[in-house]
Amino acid sequence: MPQFQSQSTVAAVAAALVMSVASTGAAAATDTYSENFSGLSGNVIGTTNYGSSNVLPAGSSGNLSWSWTEAGTVTVISVPDDALVFGSGDGMTFSFTLASDPGIAGYDVSFGYQLVSLLPASSTLSTDLGPVTSPVSVTALGSPVSYSFNNVTAGTYNVVVGRSSGTFAMDDFSLSATSIAAVPEPETYALMLAGLGVLGWTARRRQAGRG
């Protein structure tokens, strides 16, 4: 009976060590945010100042949180579809934070939006996620903008949309962040194996002592 108990103890501790190492990596998860600016202009026909009553709320989803900040006087148009209109000196900054977690090595981040203009126009874009194309030419048929960035570390980042020339509308903004599970370092496995070796050696010594 004592020998069986000793072997059971070693097995239980070994299982606990394996589970501990496995749990250091969090399961991958994707958090998303999308905004079509619907309802910002309410019952107003035409345009109204975004900064007066039409403020986009801050929010969060899982490991992702966000907020919007206006520069200049971005307006809201409701015909034919609610959208943000950029003129001279206008801009919008989308700020978001990727949460820090020991089980997450980083994030794969992608964002996009739609630009439309009846007359030739161009939009500026900048982000501290990495290099992007700017300015962006805007056409009446629509100019989709999309970018992806891999292995982004936890922290706060900005996507800044501004106006270079002409007047244009921005609609259908979206951003997604997929977490990348942390992989245990080789030293962690080595420590686990060393611990298992010590447990096995201790169990054999106890058995030999009882013999």
PDB file of C-alpha atoms in Angstrom:
ATOM      1  CA  MET A   1       0.000   0.000   0.000  1.00  0.00           C
ATOM      2  CA  PRO A   2       2.744   2.604   0.838  1.00  0.00           C
ATOM      3  CA  GLN A   3       4.419   1.927  -2.525  1.00  0.00           C
ATOM      4  CA  PHE A   4       1.124   2.480  -4.347  1.00  0.00           C
ATOM      5  CA  GLN A   5       0.511   5.708  -2.467  1.00  0.00           C
ATOM      6  CA  SER A   6       4.019   6.958  -3.341  1.00  0.00           C
ATOM      7  CA  GLN A   7       3.509   6.224  -7.039  1.00  0.00           C
ATOM      8  CA  SER A   8       0.092   7.901  -6.957  1.00  0.00           C
ATOM      9  CA  THR A   9       1.591  10.985  -5.349  1.00  0.00           C
ATOM     10  CA  VAL A  10       4.294  11.236  -8.030  1.00  0.00           C
ATOM     11  CA  ALA A  11       1.694  10.827 -10.782  1.00  0.00           C
ATOM     12  CA  ALA A  12      -0.543  13.489  -9.261  1.00  0.00           C
ATOM     13  CA  VAL A  13       2.285  15.988  -8.901  1.00  0.00           C
ATOM     14  CA  ALA A  14       3.487  15.245 -12.454  1.00  0.00           C
ATOM     15  CA  ALA A  15      -0.014  15.875 -13.808  1.00  0.00           C
ATOM     16  CA  ALA A  16      -0.183  19.148 -11.894  1.00  0.00           C
ATOM     17  CA  LEU A  17       3.145  20.262 -13.370  1.00  0.00           C
ATOM     18  CA  VAL A  18       2.020  19.440 -16.906  1.00  0.00           C
ATOM     19  CA  MET A  19      -1.247  21.325 -16.402  1.00  0.00           C
ATOM     20  CA  SER A  20       0.652  24.302 -14.996  1.00  0.00           C
ATOM     21  CA  VAL A  21       2.896  24.508 -18.065  1.00  0.00           C
ATOM     22  CA  ALA A  22      -0.021  24.050 -20.453  1.00  0.00           C
ATOM     23  CA  SER A  23      -2.021  26.813 -18.784  1.00  0.00           C
ATOM     24  CA  THR A  24       0.682  29.422 -19.382  1.00  0.00           C
ATOM     25  CA  GLY A  25      -0.666  29.891 -22.941  1.00  0.00           C
ATOM     26  CA  ALA A  26      -4.142  31.398 -23.262  1.00  0.00           C
ATOM     27  CA  ALA A  27      -6.502  30.155 -25.957  1.00  0.00           C
ATOM     28  CA  ALA A  28      -6.598  32.446 -29.009  1.00  0.00           C
ATOM     29  CA  ALA A  29      -9.612  34.759 -29.078  1.00  0.00           C
ATOM     30  CA  THR A  30     -10.777  37.487 -31.457  1.00  0.00           C
ATOM     31  CA  ASP A  31     -12.318  40.732 -30.212  1.00  0.00           C
ATOM     32  CA  THR A  32     -14.011  43.018 -32.747  1.00  0.00           C
ATOM     33  CA  TYR A  33     -15.446  46.516 -32.982  1.00  0.00           C
ATOM     34  CA  SER A  34     -17.508  47.930 -35.847  1.00  0.00           C
ATOM     35  CA  GLU A  35     -19.155  51.314 -36.379  1.00  0.00           C
ATOM     36  CA  ASN A  36     -21.439  52.346 -39.245  1.00  0.00           C
ATOM     37  CA  PHE A  37     -22.243  55.721 -37.597  1.00  0.00           C
ATOM     38  CA  SER A  38     -25.948  54.936 -37.856  1.00  0.00           C
ATOM     39  CA  GLY A  39     -28.213  57.173 -35.797  1.00  0.00           C
ATOM     40  CA  LEU A  40     -25.617  59.860 -35.076  1.00  0.00           C
ATOM     41  CA  SER A  41     -27.536  62.514 -36.990  1.00  0.00           C
ATOM     42  CA  GLY A  42     -30.914  61.556 -35.515  1.00  0.00           C
ATOM     43  CA  ASN A  43     -33.760  63.273 -37.345  1.00  0.00           C
ATOM     44  CA  VAL A  44     -31.588  66.062 -38.730  1.00  0.00           C
ATOM     45  CA  ILE A  45     -31.612  66.223 -42.526  1.00  0.00           C
ATOM     46  CA  GLY A  46     -28.278  67.302 -43.924  1.00  0.00           C
ATOM     47  CA  THR A  47     -25.368  67.711 -41.578  1.00  0.00           C
ATOM     48  CA  THR A  48     -24.763  68.509 -37.938  1.00  0.00           C
ATOM     49  CA  ASN A  49     -21.600  69.010 -35.925  1.00  0.00           C
ATOM     50  CA  TYR A  50     -20.244  65.691 -34.709  1.00  0.00           C
ATOM     51  CA  GLY A  51     -18.816  67.322 -31.589  1.00  0.00           C
ATOM     52  CA  SER A  52     -22.108  68.732 -30.245  1.00  0.00           C
ATOM     53  CA  SER A  53     -24.406  65.829 -29.390  1.00  0.00           C
ATOM     54  CA  ASN A  54     -23.199  63.142 -31.786  1.00  0.00           C
ATOM     55  CA  VAL A  55     -20.380  61.661 -29.742  1.00  0.00           C
ATOM     56  CA  LEU A  56     -19.388  58.046 -30.306  1.00  0.00           C
ATOM     57  CA  PRO A  57     -19.232  56.255 -26.930  1.00  0.00           C
ATOM     58  CA  ALA A  58     -16.138  54.536 -25.621  1.00  0.00           C
ATOM     59  CA  GLY A  59     -16.454  50.789 -25.132  1.00  0.00           C
ATOM     60  CA  SER A  60     -14.726  47.468 -24.668  1.00  0.00           C
ATOM     61  CA  SER A  61     -14.935  43.838 -25.719  1.00  0.00           C
ATOM     62  CA  GLY A  62     -12.747  41.182 -24.120  1.00  0.00           C
ATOM     63  CA  ASN A  63      -9.111  42.295 -24.411  1.00  0.00           C
ATOM     64  CA  LEU A  64     -10.009  45.292 -26.612  1.00  0.00           C
ATOM     65  CA  SER A  65     -11.170  48.763 -25.479  1.00  0.00           C
ATOM     66  CA  TRP A  66     -11.633  51.916 -27.585  1.00  0.00           C
ATOM     67  CA  SER A  67     -12.625  55.590 -27.852  1.00  0.00           C
ATOM     68  CA  TRP A  68     -12.967  58.337 -30.508  1.00  0.00           C
ATOM     69  CA  THR A  69     -11.592  61.895 -30.551  1.00  0.00           C
ATOM     70  CA  GLU A  70     -12.551  64.644 -33.004  1.00  0.00           C
ATOM     71  CA  ALA A  71     -10.264  67.298 -34.526  1.00  0.00           C
ATOM     72  CA  GLY A  72     -11.736  70.316 -36.314  1.00  0.00           C
ATOM     73  CA  THR A  73     -15.450  70.159 -37.086  1.00  0.00           C
ATOM     74  CA  VAL A  74     -16.296  66.733 -38.461  1.00  0.00           C
ATOM     75  CA  THR A  75     -19.936  66.670 -39.548  1.00  0.00           C
ATOM     76  CA  VAL A  76     -22.527  63.923 -39.840  1.00  0.00           C
ATOM     77  CA  ILE A  77     -24.503  63.399 -43.018  1.00  0.00           C
ATOM     78  CA  SER A  78     -27.698  61.368 -43.015  1.00  0.00           C
ATOM     79  CA  VAL A  79     -28.463  61.226 -46.757  1.00  0.00           C
ATOM     80  CA  PRO A  80     -28.334  58.606 -48.182  1.00  0.00           C
ATOM     81  CA  ASP A  81     -26.605  56.882 -45.248  1.00  0.00           C
ATOM     82  CA  ASP A  82     -25.201  58.113 -41.940  1.00  0.00           C
ATOM     83  CA  ALA A  83     -21.477  58.807 -42.277  1.00  0.00           C
ATOM     84  CA  LEU A  84     -18.774  61.206 -41.070  1.00  0.00           C
ATOM     85  CA  VAL A  85     -17.910  64.054 -43.437  1.00  0.00           C
ATOM     86  CA  PHE A  86     -14.401  65.531 -43.503  1.00  0.00           C
ATOM     87  CA  GLY A  87     -13.581  69.035 -44.725  1.00  0.00           C
ATOM     88  CA  SER A  88     -10.577  71.295 -44.278  1.00  0.00           C
ATOM     89  CA  GLY A  89      -8.813  70.748 -40.941  1.00  0.00           C
ATOM     90  CA  ASP A  90     -11.061  67.855 -39.908  1.00  0.00           C
ATOM     91  CA  GLY A  91      -9.902  64.569 -38.451  1.00  0.00           C
ATOM     92  CA  MET A  92     -10.933  61.642 -36.278  1.00  0.00           C
ATOM     93  CA  THR A  93      -8.685  59.582 -34.016  1.00  0.00           C
ATOM     94  CA  PHE A  94      -9.676  56.056 -33.052  1.00  0.00           C
ATOM     95  CA  SER A  95      -7.719  55.042 -29.953  1.00  0.00           C
ATOM     96  CA  PHE A  96      -7.718  51.452 -28.744  1.00  0.00           C
ATOM     97  CA  THR A  97      -5.975  49.438 -26.056  1.00  0.00           C
ATOM     98  CA  LEU A  98      -4.883  45.794 -26.238  1.00  0.00           C
ATOM     99  CA  ALA A  99      -4.866  44.288 -22.761  1.00  0.00           C
ATOM    100  CA  SER A 100      -1.714  42.825 -21.246  1.00  0.00           C
ATOM    101  CA  ASP A 101      -1.949  39.180 -20.160  1.00  0.00           C
ATOM    102  CA  PRO A 102       0.831  36.692 -19.202  1.00  0.00           C
ATOM    103  CA  GLY A 103      -0.814  34.076 -21.407  1.00  0.00           C
ATOM    104  CA  ILE A 104      -0.859  36.353 -24.504  1.00  0.00           C
ATOM    105  CA  ALA A 105       2.301  36.897 -26.558  1.00  0.00           C
ATOM    106  CA  GLY A 106       0.744  39.553 -28.805  1.00  0.00           C
ATOM    107  CA  TYR A 107      -2.113  40.295 -31.189  1.00  0.00           C
ATOM    108  CA  ASP A 108      -2.870  40.146 -34.899  1.00  0.00           C
ATOM    109  CA  VAL A 109      -4.707  43.398 -35.616  1.00  0.00           C
ATOM    110  CA  SER A 110      -6.637  44.469 -38.712  1.00  0.00           C
ATOM    111  CA  PHE A 111      -8.792  47.525 -39.397  1.00  0.00           C
ATOM    112  CA  GLY A 112     -10.671  49.012 -42.330  1.00  0.00           C
ATOM    113  CA  TYR A 113     -13.240  51.578 -43.431  1.00  0.00           C
ATOM    114  CA  GLN A 114     -14.921  52.999 -46.524  1.00  0.00           C
ATOM    115  CA  LEU A 115     -14.320  56.417 -48.106  1.00  0.00           C
ATOM    116  CA  VAL A 116     -16.673  58.069 -50.629  1.00  0.00           C
ATOM    117  CA  SER A 117     -16.607  61.435 -52.442  1.00  0.00           C
ATOM    118  CA  LEU A 118     -18.634  62.852 -55.334  1.00  0.00           C
ATOM    119  CA  LEU A 119     -15.680  65.028 -56.382  1.00  0.00           C
ATOM    120  CA  PRO A 120     -11.951  64.221 -56.368  1.00  0.00           C
ATOM    121  CA  ALA A 121     -10.637  64.161 -52.808  1.00  0.00           C
ATOM    122  CA  SER A 122      -7.902  62.549 -50.752  1.00  0.00           C
ATOM    123  CA  SER A 123      -7.681  61.399 -47.166  1.00  0.00           C
ATOM    124  CA  THR A 124      -4.690  61.107 -44.844  1.00  0.00           C
ATOM    125  CA  LEU A 125      -4.066  58.119 -42.618  1.00  0.00           C
ATOM    126  CA  SER A 126      -1.547  57.457 -39.880  1.00  0.00           C
ATOM    127  CA  THR A 127      -1.203  54.853 -37.149  1.00  0.00           C
ATOM    128  CA  ASP A 128       1.453  53.815 -34.652  1.00  0.00           C
ATOM    129  CA  LEU A 129       0.734  50.177 -35.540  1.00  0.00           C
ATOM    130  CA  GLY A 130       3.109  50.466 -38.511  1.00  0.00           C
ATOM    131  CA  PRO A 131       3.546  52.005 -41.977  1.00  0.00           C
ATOM    132  CA  VAL A 132       0.423  52.709 -44.068  1.00  0.00           C
ATOM    133  CA  THR A 133      -0.354  54.293 -47.436  1.00  0.00           C
ATOM    134  CA  SER A 134      -1.199  58.001 -47.214  1.00  0.00           C
ATOM    135  CA  PRO A 135      -2.817  60.018 -48.669  1.00  0.00           C
ATOM    136  CA  VAL A 136      -5.655  57.842 -49.980  1.00  0.00           C
ATOM    137  CA  SER A 137      -7.461  58.929 -53.150  1.00  0.00           C
ATOM    138  CA  VAL A 138     -11.246  58.934 -52.730  1.00  0.00           C
ATOM    139  CA  THR A 139     -13.666  58.163 -55.580  1.00  0.00           C
ATOM    140  CA  ALA A 140     -17.435  58.304 -56.032  1.00  0.00           C
ATOM    141  CA  LEU A 141     -17.555  54.507 -56.323  1.00  0.00           C
ATOM    142  CA  GLY A 142     -15.973  54.148 -52.899  1.00  0.00           C
ATOM    143  CA  SER A 143     -12.431  53.587 -51.731  1.00  0.00           C
ATOM    144  CA  PRO A 144     -12.023  50.760 -49.194  1.00  0.00           C
ATOM    145  CA  VAL A 145      -9.107  51.063 -46.789  1.00  0.00           C
ATOM    146  CA  SER A 146      -7.781  48.005 -44.961  1.00  0.00           C
ATOM    147  CA  TYR A 147      -4.577  47.054 -43.172  1.00  0.00           C
ATOM    148  CA  SER A 148      -3.292  44.142 -41.100  1.00  0.00           C
ATOM    149  CA  PHE A 149      -0.491  43.998 -38.543  1.00  0.00           C
ATOM    150  CA  ASN A 150       0.958  40.896 -36.902  1.00  0.00           C
ATOM    151  CA  ASN A 151       2.444  40.318 -33.444  1.00  0.00           C
ATOM    152  CA  VAL A 152       1.335  43.657 -32.023  1.00  0.00           C
ATOM    153  CA  THR A 153       2.305  43.959 -28.363  1.00  0.00           C
ATOM    154  CA  ALA A 154      -0.142  44.983 -25.637  1.00  0.00           C
ATOM    155  CA  GLY A 155      -0.607  48.736 -25.281  1.00  0.00           C
ATOM    156  CA  THR A 156      -2.545  51.725 -26.613  1.00  0.00           C
ATOM    157  CA  TYR A 157      -2.571  52.606 -30.329  1.00  0.00           C
ATOM    158  CA  ASN A 158      -4.183  55.207 -32.592  1.00  0.00           C
ATOM    159  CA  VAL A 159      -5.704  55.217 -36.076  1.00  0.00           C
ATOM    160  CA  VAL A 160      -5.895  58.824 -37.311  1.00  0.00           C
ATOM    161  CA  VAL A 161      -8.012  59.708 -40.367  1.00  0.00           C
ATOM    162  CA  GLY A 162      -7.722  63.229 -41.755  1.00  0.00           C
ATOM    163  CA  ARG A 163      -8.346  65.289 -44.871  1.00  0.00           C
ATOM    164  CA  SER A 164      -5.759  66.157 -47.514  1.00  0.00           C
ATOM    165  CA  SER A 165      -7.965  67.715 -50.206  1.00  0.00           C
ATOM    166  CA  GLY A 166     -11.605  67.949 -51.199  1.00  0.00           C
ATOM    167  CA  THR A 167     -14.508  66.740 -49.068  1.00  0.00           C
ATOM    168  CA  PHE A 168     -15.311  63.079 -48.431  1.00  0.00           C
ATOM    169  CA  ALA A 169     -17.339  60.784 -46.183  1.00  0.00           C
ATOM    170  CA  MET A 170     -16.098  57.900 -44.029  1.00  0.00           C
ATOM    171  CA  ASP A 171     -18.310  54.946 -43.159  1.00  0.00           C
ATOM    172  CA  ASP A 172     -18.239  51.316 -41.961  1.00  0.00           C
ATOM    173  CA  PHE A 173     -15.207  51.385 -39.673  1.00  0.00           C
ATOM    174  CA  SER A 174     -14.134  48.070 -38.149  1.00  0.00           C
ATOM    175  CA  LEU A 175     -11.205  46.682 -36.174  1.00  0.00           C
ATOM    176  CA  SER A 176     -10.390  43.193 -34.922  1.00  0.00           C
ATOM    177  CA  ALA A 177      -7.681  41.920 -32.587  1.00  0.00           C
ATOM    178  CA  THR A 178      -6.832  38.215 -32.343  1.00  0.00           C
ATOM    179  CA  SER A 179      -4.723  37.204 -29.363  1.00  0.00           C
ATOM    180  CA  ILE A 180      -1.660  34.993 -29.860  1.00  0.00           C
ATOM    181  CA  ALA A 181      -1.156  32.403 -27.119  1.00  0.00           C
ATOM    182  CA  ALA A 182       2.168  32.602 -25.319  1.00  0.00           C
ATOM    183  CA  VAL A 183       4.410  29.543 -25.794  1.00  0.00           C
ATOM    184  CA  PRO A 184       6.245  28.377 -22.659  1.00  0.00           C
ATOM    185  CA  GLU A 185      10.011  28.974 -22.793  1.00  0.00           C
ATOM    186  CA  PRO A 186      12.340  25.935 -23.091  1.00  0.00           C
ATOM    187  CA  GLU A 187      13.536  26.706 -19.574  1.00  0.00           C
ATOM    188  CA  THR A 188      10.010  26.057 -18.302  1.00  0.00           C
ATOM    189  CA  TYR A 189       9.975  22.559 -19.776  1.00  0.00           C
ATOM    190  CA  ALA A 190      13.483  21.900 -18.468  1.00  0.00           C
ATOM    191  CA  LEU A 191      12.400  22.909 -14.971  1.00  0.00           C
ATOM    192  CA  MET A 192       9.358  20.650 -15.190  1.00  0.00           C
ATOM    193  CA  LEU A 193      11.467  17.668 -16.278  1.00  0.00           C
ATOM    194  CA  ALA A 194      13.963  18.342 -13.516  1.00  0.00           C
ATOM    195  CA  GLY A 195      11.137  18.422 -10.996  1.00  0.00           C
ATOM    196  CA  LEU A 196       9.765  15.126 -12.281  1.00  0.00           C
ATOM    197  CA  GLY A 197      13.251  13.608 -11.999  1.00  0.00           C
ATOM    198  CA  VAL A 198      13.583  14.710  -8.384  1.00  0.00           C
ATOM    199  CA  LEU A 199      10.141  13.319  -7.570  1.00  0.00           C
ATOM    200  CA  GLY A 200      11.024   9.979  -9.162  1.00  0.00           C
ATOM    201  CA  TRP A 201      14.352   9.788  -7.338  1.00  0.00           C
ATOM    202  CA  THR A 202      12.672  10.599  -4.014  1.00  0.00           C
ATOM    203  CA  ALA A 203      10.018   7.936  -4.559  1.00  0.00           C
ATOM    204  CA  ARG A 204      12.652   5.275  -5.349  1.00  0.00           C
ATOM    205  CA  ARG A 205      14.617   6.153  -2.216  1.00  0.00           C
ATOM    206  CA  ARG A 206      11.532   5.801  -0.090  1.00  0.00           C
ATOM    207  CA  GLN A 207      10.763   2.446  -1.631  1.00  0.00           C
ATOM    208  CA  ALA A 208      14.341   1.270  -1.085  1.00  0.00           C
ATOM    209  CA  GLY A 209      14.217   2.413   2.538  1.00  0.00           C
ATOM    210  CA  ARG A 210      11.048   0.437   3.194  1.00  0.00           C
ATOM    211  CA  GLY A 211      12.578  -2.619   1.527  1.00  0.00           C
TER     212      GLY A 211
END
